[in-house]
Amino acid sequence: MLTGLFLLTTGLALAAPDTLPPGDEALQQQLAQPSLSCASPAVELDAFDQEALSAFYRQLGDQRVWTHDGRLARLLEQLEQLADDGLDPANYQFATLRRLADDPAGHPQRSACADALATHVYLQALRHLAYGRLDQARVEPLWRDPDSPAPASPALFPAFAVTRLDDLPAAFAEARPDFEPYRALRHAYAELRRNAPRAWRLVPDGSLLRPGMTDERVPLLEQRLAAEGYLSERASGRDRQRYTPQLVEAMKRFQARHFLDDDGVVGPATLTELNVTPAERLAQVRVNLERFRWLAREMEPTLLLVDVAGAQLTFFHDHQPRWQTRTQVGRPTRPTPLLKSQVTHLTLNPTWTVPPTILREDKLPRIRRNIGFLASQNLRVIDRQGKELNPRNVDWHNPSGIMLRQDPGPHNPLGRIAIRFPNPFAVYLHDTPSQHLFAKETRTLSSGCVRVERAMQLTDLLLEGASPAERQRFEEILASGKTRNLNLPRPVPILLAYWTVQVDDGGQLVFRPDIYAHDGKLVAALNASR
């Protein structure tokens, strides 16, 4: 904020408070009102908006802002460019302000209400760029560990809102997240919006289409892939309905950009992505711009970031991605929760206590069919105090007060390491013996926890700063096969976040299936916030 100095909107130099002209009385009267009646319908101001307006004009000696030559026109230019951020200029009184800017009566006579309306829109647009248009806690909640610092609440307005009044492009650029994924997605969205292909015909369901097969849907596939530039040359003659090698290669490129197994086989998942309309794709990118506005505020210099929809984990150090690996995340029926916490300790050679949902839905039906299932899986039955029970003495049709536990070993689902952080969902990161599953493109395979490829490499990063003695203790415990907890030298922030579009290193949009059906809710919320 400016301290003891005020910027005059007439273009004069900065002046001390006692040299400012008297405040504009009509403007002061308007600022005392809870609504801006010069808009149609009138804009109702909440307490935050009223205080923001009053504080902003106080910085400027209660002088009108938008009477300065060309300033309102430049504001309109910036509001128009909000469309590239996935924000609708119509939500920012664009038509009303355009009429005011085109008013031949001239800006000196512009009403105090109109000036306050333009300022309200200006501050609101900057706030939405910096923090998001929607309240994430309401539309896509992120559970937060009480010991993890929360991002700062929106300020009434940033200092540059005042100092950049004569350089509005710089003000809007400064409000946008300083976050490369956001900048890349914004650029890609602008290109997609300006060059969106025409709507295509849907490709009907049918049996699996494999390379070399003949199918009446092939011409539709050609049209669809050609519309987005995956295919440059169309088949003709007898090949019109044959799934040719050229078309297969185009399909593989499509699959790779849509987070599908790029095998060229057209099945239900590929058909679903093929039949997403251009309008739906635009909406998908738009909601992810909103998510990246939220995500940018959660980033920290050191951070474990789990990209849930992309089934990927990245370790950031000094704000830079230092290490990355694949993960396996929760199935749609058992989703991985979105949260912010801190990794505090590791469990070496972990036992696995079967979670209640898995016990009820997965294990009990198999135990009831064959009690020998327990021994085949090295599962022990214990009571709440950890005492082992004879499984033949348990009423498996109505079990009570029992748990299933698997001891450490090569077949333990948690592998050799579990990475722990406080949360109410009983989820954590862990190793897994199912390493072959990381080769799958779609890795929604767990019951909510996050399985990590090359988990031991990650623990090496988490133990940075540990003394040689602590490192030796880690190796000794690991080799012993005994279950022990080991605290990290310092807690490491962890964020489990969700987004379904990003831009790859080649500047191409990469789409992921909306595995937890979050996108539609966010689209509806953005459309409703008008």
XYZ file of C-alpha atoms in Angstrom:
530
model
C 0.000 0.000 0.000
C 1.108 3.617 -0.485
C 2.328 5.215 2.751
C 1.649 8.902 3.301
C 1.525 9.622 -0.446
C -1.402 9.781 -2.823
C -1.626 9.617 -6.604
C -3.804 12.253 -8.248
C -5.944 11.009 -11.129
C -5.403 14.281 -13.008
C -1.905 13.085 -13.929
C -0.158 15.427 -11.458
C 2.826 14.294 -9.432
C 2.417 12.511 -6.116
C 1.341 14.915 -3.426
C 1.187 14.926 0.337
C -2.296 14.569 1.863
C -2.498 18.203 2.972
C -1.919 19.440 -0.593
C -4.683 17.357 -2.193
C -7.792 19.129 -3.486
C -10.974 18.676 -1.462
C -12.698 15.351 -1.902
C -15.419 15.045 -4.541
C -18.612 15.478 -2.535
C -20.851 13.619 -5.013
C -18.388 10.719 -5.060
C -18.276 10.607 -1.261
C -22.068 10.454 -1.160
C -22.051 7.613 -3.682
C -19.475 5.648 -1.668
C -21.835 5.737 1.297
C -24.493 3.910 -0.729
C -24.820 0.069 -0.708
C -25.575 -0.138 -4.435
C -24.564 1.296 -7.796
C -27.851 2.296 -9.404
C -26.321 3.510 -12.682
C -26.010 -0.121 -13.770
C -29.055 -2.033 -14.960
C -29.882 -3.941 -12.899
C -28.285 -2.078 -10.026
C -25.113 -3.619 -8.586
C -25.555 -4.479 -4.923
C -22.336 -4.154 -2.924
C -21.488 -6.355 0.023
C -19.488 -5.045 2.982
C -16.179 -6.143 1.417
C -16.898 -4.337 -1.860
C -17.970 -1.172 -0.085
C -14.842 -1.106 2.050
C -12.658 -1.798 -0.987
C -14.174 1.131 -2.888
C -13.871 3.489 0.054
C -10.269 2.491 0.789
C -9.296 2.791 -2.876
C -10.697 6.290 -3.250
C -9.164 7.347 0.072
C -5.773 6.540 -1.452
C -6.674 9.012 -4.200
C -8.122 11.771 -2.050
C -11.714 10.868 -2.973
C -11.177 12.044 -6.549
C -12.819 10.483 -9.603
C -10.633 7.996 -11.422
C -12.103 7.370 -14.865
C -12.444 10.984 -16.067
C -8.791 10.859 -17.101
C -8.415 10.858 -20.898
C -8.635 7.380 -22.367
C -8.457 5.544 -19.064
C -11.944 4.025 -19.265
C -11.307 2.908 -22.854
C -8.109 1.199 -21.722
C -10.018 -0.503 -18.910
C -12.502 -1.837 -21.464
C -9.635 -3.249 -23.513
C -8.374 -5.154 -20.472
C -11.853 -6.366 -19.563
C -12.300 -7.673 -23.102
C -9.069 -9.676 -22.732
C -10.448 -11.437 -19.652
C -12.104 -13.795 -22.120
C -8.654 -15.360 -22.630
C -8.583 -16.093 -18.889
C -11.881 -17.951 -19.131
C -13.712 -15.023 -17.517
C -16.741 -13.545 -19.274
C -16.380 -9.759 -19.852
C -20.187 -9.503 -19.634
C -19.874 -10.324 -15.927
C -17.890 -7.106 -15.470
C -20.507 -4.566 -16.640
C -18.812 -4.452 -20.036
C -21.865 -3.235 -21.979
C -22.688 -0.525 -19.432
C -19.105 0.740 -19.328
C -18.915 0.688 -23.125
C -21.959 2.972 -23.308
C -20.308 5.314 -20.834
C -17.067 5.357 -22.805
C -18.975 6.157 -26.015
C -21.006 8.944 -24.351
C -20.454 12.067 -26.477
C -21.163 14.243 -23.431
C -17.586 13.568 -22.404
C -15.973 12.201 -19.305
C -15.801 15.387 -17.182
C -19.569 15.166 -16.687
C -19.575 11.418 -15.982
C -21.515 10.663 -12.823
C -20.000 9.691 -9.508
C -21.959 6.432 -9.694
C -20.434 5.606 -13.080
C -16.937 6.283 -11.745
C -17.541 4.057 -8.725
C -18.984 1.337 -10.989
C -15.850 1.316 -13.168
C -13.650 1.153 -10.074
C -15.698 -1.664 -8.581
C -15.341 -3.643 -11.813
C -11.609 -2.901 -11.981
C -10.931 -4.113 -8.446
C -13.200 -7.120 -8.879
C -11.437 -8.193 -12.080
C -8.010 -7.926 -10.446
C -9.239 -9.962 -7.483
C -10.730 -12.683 -9.682
C -7.515 -12.972 -11.675
C -5.429 -13.289 -8.542
C -7.680 -15.494 -6.406
C -10.228 -17.060 -8.732
C -13.789 -16.039 -9.528
C -15.242 -18.802 -7.352
C -14.659 -19.680 -3.711
C -12.863 -23.020 -3.921
C -14.068 -23.999 -0.453
C -17.650 -23.958 -1.741
C -17.328 -25.615 -5.147
C -14.314 -27.958 -4.931
C -13.208 -28.093 -1.294
C -9.608 -28.737 -0.349
C -9.143 -30.188 3.128
C -6.343 -28.346 4.895
C -4.190 -29.503 7.788
C -4.591 -26.892 10.560
C -0.777 -26.787 10.870
C -0.375 -25.938 7.175
C -0.408 -22.200 6.469
C -3.436 -21.113 4.473
C -3.047 -18.727 1.532
C -3.680 -15.110 2.407
C -7.288 -13.978 2.119
C -8.060 -11.539 -0.687
C -6.911 -8.027 0.109
C -9.248 -5.088 -0.420
C -7.064 -4.307 -3.426
C -3.370 -4.637 -4.294
C -1.109 -1.600 -4.152
C -0.525 -1.753 -7.899
C -4.251 -1.126 -8.463
C -3.444 2.494 -7.564
C 0.085 2.847 -8.884
C -0.726 1.207 -12.254
C -3.818 3.235 -13.114
C -1.985 4.795 -16.046
C -0.621 1.401 -17.137
C -3.655 -0.865 -16.921
C -2.118 -3.689 -19.012
C 0.635 -3.915 -16.382
C -1.953 -3.944 -13.567
C -3.859 -6.845 -15.116
C -0.647 -8.711 -15.950
C 0.521 -8.345 -12.357
C -2.802 -9.664 -11.037
C -2.571 -12.838 -13.121
C -0.870 -15.788 -11.435
C 2.909 -15.831 -11.807
C 2.604 -19.512 -12.651
C 3.877 -20.995 -15.906
C 1.130 -23.657 -16.214
C -1.449 -20.840 -16.026
C 0.289 -18.720 -18.655
C 0.616 -21.689 -21.005
C -3.009 -22.741 -20.549
C -4.251 -19.180 -21.031
C -2.360 -18.922 -24.325
C -3.683 -22.298 -25.481
C -7.233 -21.362 -24.489
C -7.019 -18.121 -26.474
C -5.894 -20.056 -29.561
C -8.583 -22.693 -29.086
C -11.264 -20.043 -28.613
C -10.308 -18.212 -31.786
C -9.828 -21.335 -33.897
C -12.341 -23.783 -32.466
C -13.317 -26.439 -35.017
C -16.899 -26.760 -36.088
C -19.028 -29.289 -34.244
C -18.556 -32.822 -35.513
C -20.930 -35.760 -35.774
C -20.796 -38.214 -32.901
C -19.174 -41.577 -33.507
C -21.683 -44.301 -32.515
C -20.940 -47.028 -30.009
C -19.993 -50.423 -31.323
C -17.624 -53.319 -30.904
C -13.901 -52.717 -30.410
C -12.309 -51.366 -33.560
C -8.810 -52.746 -34.062
C -6.210 -51.923 -36.739
C -7.006 -53.455 -40.119
C -10.691 -54.043 -39.392
C -13.523 -52.777 -41.582
C -16.288 -50.769 -39.942
C -18.972 -48.384 -41.195
C -17.896 -45.881 -38.508
C -14.458 -45.379 -40.077
C -15.518 -42.404 -42.277
C -16.828 -40.654 -39.168
C -13.549 -41.327 -37.387
C -11.694 -39.806 -40.326
C -13.853 -36.690 -40.226
C -13.406 -36.383 -36.492
C -9.620 -36.743 -36.499
C -9.222 -34.476 -39.528
C -11.280 -31.736 -37.837
C -8.619 -31.319 -35.141
C -5.623 -31.797 -37.395
C -4.665 -35.336 -36.436
C -5.176 -36.560 -39.998
C -4.190 -34.701 -43.162
C -5.088 -37.212 -45.897
C -8.390 -39.046 -46.185
C -8.896 -42.584 -47.503
C -10.830 -43.341 -50.655
C -12.239 -46.227 -52.682
C -12.126 -49.677 -51.146
C -10.294 -48.311 -48.072
C -13.190 -46.016 -47.203
C -14.355 -48.218 -44.334
C -11.034 -49.861 -43.473
C -9.169 -48.871 -40.346
C -5.930 -48.202 -42.199
C -2.425 -47.815 -40.708
C -2.523 -44.081 -41.454
C -5.766 -43.690 -39.537
C -4.445 -45.861 -36.716
C -1.407 -43.582 -36.311
C -3.688 -40.529 -36.211
C -5.775 -42.265 -33.559
C -2.671 -43.010 -31.489
C -1.780 -39.312 -31.563
C -5.286 -38.456 -30.418
C -5.122 -41.021 -27.612
C -1.744 -39.742 -26.416
C -3.150 -36.216 -26.071
C -6.210 -37.475 -24.214
C -4.472 -39.554 -21.558
C -5.522 -42.861 -23.083
C -3.529 -45.994 -23.833
C -2.178 -45.111 -27.285
C -2.679 -48.544 -28.828
C -4.912 -47.399 -31.680
C -7.784 -49.577 -30.472
C -11.089 -47.674 -30.434
C -13.041 -48.755 -27.377
C -15.486 -47.086 -24.951
C -12.927 -44.746 -23.328
C -11.614 -43.517 -26.679
C -15.152 -43.033 -28.025
C -16.044 -40.969 -24.974
C -13.155 -38.592 -25.634
C -13.839 -38.482 -29.387
C -17.428 -37.425 -28.761
C -16.610 -34.464 -26.533
C -17.828 -31.420 -28.480
C -15.705 -28.307 -29.181
C -17.912 -26.315 -26.800
C -17.362 -28.883 -24.056
C -13.601 -28.768 -24.627
C -13.619 -24.985 -24.310
C -15.541 -25.294 -21.058
C -13.067 -27.893 -19.802
C -10.099 -25.602 -20.425
C -11.987 -22.692 -18.887
C -12.618 -24.470 -15.583
C -9.002 -25.531 -15.392
C -7.879 -21.933 -15.732
C -9.945 -21.319 -12.599
C -8.276 -24.297 -10.895
C -4.826 -23.000 -11.815
C -5.685 -19.645 -10.233
C -6.337 -21.578 -7.011
C -3.347 -23.864 -7.449
C -0.897 -21.000 -7.971
C -1.685 -19.714 -4.485
C -0.988 -23.114 -2.901
C 2.471 -23.575 -4.401
C 5.433 -23.400 -2.012
C 9.206 -23.418 -2.605
C 9.406 -27.051 -1.432
C 6.317 -29.102 -2.188
C 5.125 -32.594 -3.033
C 2.420 -32.065 -5.660
C 0.162 -34.996 -6.505
C -1.658 -34.454 -9.803
C -4.617 -36.719 -9.043
C -6.336 -36.767 -12.452
C -2.983 -37.168 -14.207
C -1.778 -39.843 -11.728
C 1.575 -38.136 -11.363
C 3.709 -36.785 -8.524
C 6.228 -33.940 -8.732
C 8.738 -32.891 -6.056
C 9.443 -29.150 -6.167
C 12.567 -27.597 -4.664
C 13.193 -23.837 -4.798
C 9.993 -23.544 -6.860
C 11.443 -25.808 -9.570
C 10.319 -29.362 -10.452
C 13.215 -31.532 -9.322
C 11.821 -35.068 -9.579
C 8.730 -36.639 -11.094
C 7.131 -40.059 -11.122
C 3.934 -41.897 -11.947
C 1.316 -42.778 -9.367
C -1.791 -44.885 -8.988
C -4.778 -43.050 -7.499
C -8.269 -43.842 -6.248
C -10.940 -45.414 -8.391
C -14.015 -43.268 -9.150
C -15.945 -45.161 -6.460
C -13.136 -44.545 -3.942
C -11.613 -41.229 -4.960
C -8.357 -39.836 -3.689
C -9.282 -36.776 -1.593
C -8.041 -33.265 -2.359
C -5.987 -31.894 0.518
C -3.057 -29.790 1.739
C -0.952 -31.198 4.565
C 2.638 -31.845 5.627
C 4.602 -35.074 5.380
C 5.878 -35.657 8.894
C 7.241 -39.204 9.012
C 7.854 -42.450 7.183
C 6.730 -45.917 8.131
C 9.413 -48.435 7.185
C 8.393 -52.035 6.473
C 4.745 -51.114 7.088
C 2.035 -53.511 8.071
C -1.227 -53.088 6.214
C -4.451 -52.831 8.147
C -7.331 -53.383 5.751
C -9.495 -50.222 5.646
C -13.145 -50.706 6.661
C -14.512 -50.117 3.164
C -12.153 -52.657 1.596
C -12.885 -55.112 4.408
C -16.630 -54.773 3.885
C -16.778 -54.662 0.096
C -13.761 -56.696 -1.019
C -12.522 -59.052 1.670
C -15.626 -60.278 3.483
C -17.329 -61.770 0.398
C -14.180 -63.764 -0.390
C -13.663 -64.894 3.212
C -17.260 -66.089 3.397
C -16.717 -68.191 0.291
C -13.398 -69.629 1.494
C -11.839 -69.106 4.930
C -8.507 -70.168 3.389
C -8.422 -66.810 1.576
C -6.946 -65.255 4.754
C -3.929 -67.572 4.819
C -3.376 -67.233 1.075
C -3.094 -63.452 1.513
C -1.046 -63.600 4.755
C -3.855 -61.782 6.564
C -4.128 -62.018 10.341
C -7.353 -61.341 12.266
C -6.876 -59.067 15.268
C -9.143 -57.289 17.732
C -9.140 -53.570 18.496
C -6.334 -54.057 21.016
C -4.141 -55.828 18.456
C -4.627 -59.332 19.885
C -4.587 -62.058 17.230
C -7.789 -64.098 16.907
C -8.558 -67.492 15.453
C -10.405 -66.732 12.204
C -12.585 -69.828 12.629
C -14.024 -68.338 15.821
C -15.251 -65.206 14.031
C -18.823 -64.864 12.749
C -17.932 -63.683 9.247
C -21.575 -62.976 8.419
C -21.729 -60.439 11.249
C -18.135 -59.563 12.260
C -17.657 -57.022 15.024
C -14.603 -55.464 16.619
C -12.115 -57.134 14.302
C -9.479 -55.958 11.811
C -7.417 -57.685 9.156
C -3.702 -56.988 9.112
C -0.951 -58.078 6.772
C 2.617 -58.219 8.073
C 5.549 -56.654 6.205
C 6.888 -58.596 3.276
C 7.239 -58.686 -0.494
C 3.485 -59.094 -1.018
C 2.375 -56.360 1.373
C 0.295 -53.816 -0.608
C 2.252 -50.940 0.941
C 5.609 -52.272 -0.215
C 8.619 -51.191 1.832
C 7.608 -47.649 2.742
C 4.583 -45.532 3.628
C 4.774 -41.728 3.561
C 2.539 -40.227 6.229
C 0.812 -36.865 6.605
C -2.080 -35.755 8.841
C -5.531 -36.032 7.263
C -8.990 -37.338 8.266
C -9.264 -39.709 5.281
C -6.666 -42.270 6.414
C -4.798 -41.846 3.123
C -1.060 -41.715 2.528
C 1.559 -42.254 -0.165
C 3.173 -45.657 -0.361
C 5.311 -48.125 -2.256
C 3.616 -51.063 -3.987
C 4.570 -54.501 -5.307
C 2.269 -53.859 -8.297
C 4.946 -52.017 -10.274
C 3.687 -53.285 -13.636
C 0.505 -51.234 -13.270
C 2.455 -47.980 -13.637
C 2.811 -48.765 -17.342
C -0.945 -48.254 -17.801
C -2.016 -44.819 -19.018
C -5.150 -44.810 -16.864
C -4.088 -45.504 -13.293
C -7.250 -45.104 -11.220
C -6.586 -48.344 -9.375
C -6.351 -47.733 -5.628
C -8.873 -47.332 -2.833
C -7.927 -43.698 -2.197
C -4.270 -43.861 -1.187
C -1.560 -42.869 -3.667
C 0.807 -45.589 -4.842
C 4.168 -44.157 -5.883
C 6.509 -45.518 -8.530
C 10.152 -45.578 -7.358
C 9.017 -44.659 -3.860
C 12.466 -45.271 -2.359
C 13.901 -42.483 -4.525
C 11.260 -40.155 -3.124
C 12.183 -41.030 0.462
C 15.781 -40.129 -0.353
C 14.596 -36.633 -1.323
C 12.407 -36.329 1.776
C 15.377 -37.214 3.993
C 17.520 -34.372 2.699
C 19.038 -32.660 5.712
C 19.179 -35.879 7.749
C 22.457 -36.519 9.558
C 24.689 -39.471 8.577
C 23.545 -41.234 11.781
C 19.879 -40.761 10.827
C 20.563 -42.065 7.339
C 22.273 -45.122 8.791
C 19.366 -45.744 11.144
C 16.988 -45.594 8.160
C 19.001 -48.237 6.294
C 19.275 -50.474 9.364
C 15.538 -50.404 10.081
C 14.726 -51.045 6.440
C 17.079 -54.032 6.336
C 15.716 -55.454 9.604
C 12.225 -55.955 8.186
C 10.751 -54.518 11.389
C 7.959 -51.949 11.301
C 9.191 -48.601 12.606
C 8.307 -44.916 12.165
C 11.014 -42.403 11.284
C 10.458 -38.644 11.522
C 11.635 -36.432 8.671
C 14.349 -33.846 9.453
C 11.660 -31.258 8.696
C 8.018 -31.523 7.517
C 7.499 -31.281 3.759
C 4.291 -29.672 2.410
C 2.122 -31.937 0.272
C -0.763 -30.970 -2.002
C -3.186 -33.409 -3.620
C -4.834 -31.376 -6.389
C -7.099 -32.013 -9.367
C -7.050 -30.659 -12.894
C -8.029 -32.216 -16.221
C -6.133 -30.152 -18.812
C -2.581 -28.933 -19.078
C -0.100 -27.878 -21.756
C 2.784 -30.229 -22.494
C 6.392 -29.279 -23.215
C 5.573 -28.990 -26.908
C 2.839 -26.442 -26.288
C 0.027 -28.918 -26.988
C -3.108 -29.236 -24.896
C -3.295 -32.581 -23.099
C -6.722 -33.630 -21.829
C -7.378 -36.095 -19.041
C -10.641 -37.936 -18.418
C -12.594 -36.257 -15.637
C -12.262 -39.361 -13.445
C -14.252 -37.975 -10.503
C -16.816 -35.968 -12.533
C -15.765 -32.649 -10.994
C -15.641 -30.575 -14.185
C -19.397 -30.354 -14.745
C -19.992 -28.971 -11.265
C -17.361 -26.320 -11.795
C -18.745 -25.344 -15.216
C -22.190 -24.943 -13.658
C -20.781 -22.838 -10.818
C -18.922 -20.521 -13.223
C -22.009 -20.129 -15.409
C -24.154 -19.352 -12.378
C -21.787 -16.689 -11.004
C -22.991 -13.877 -13.216
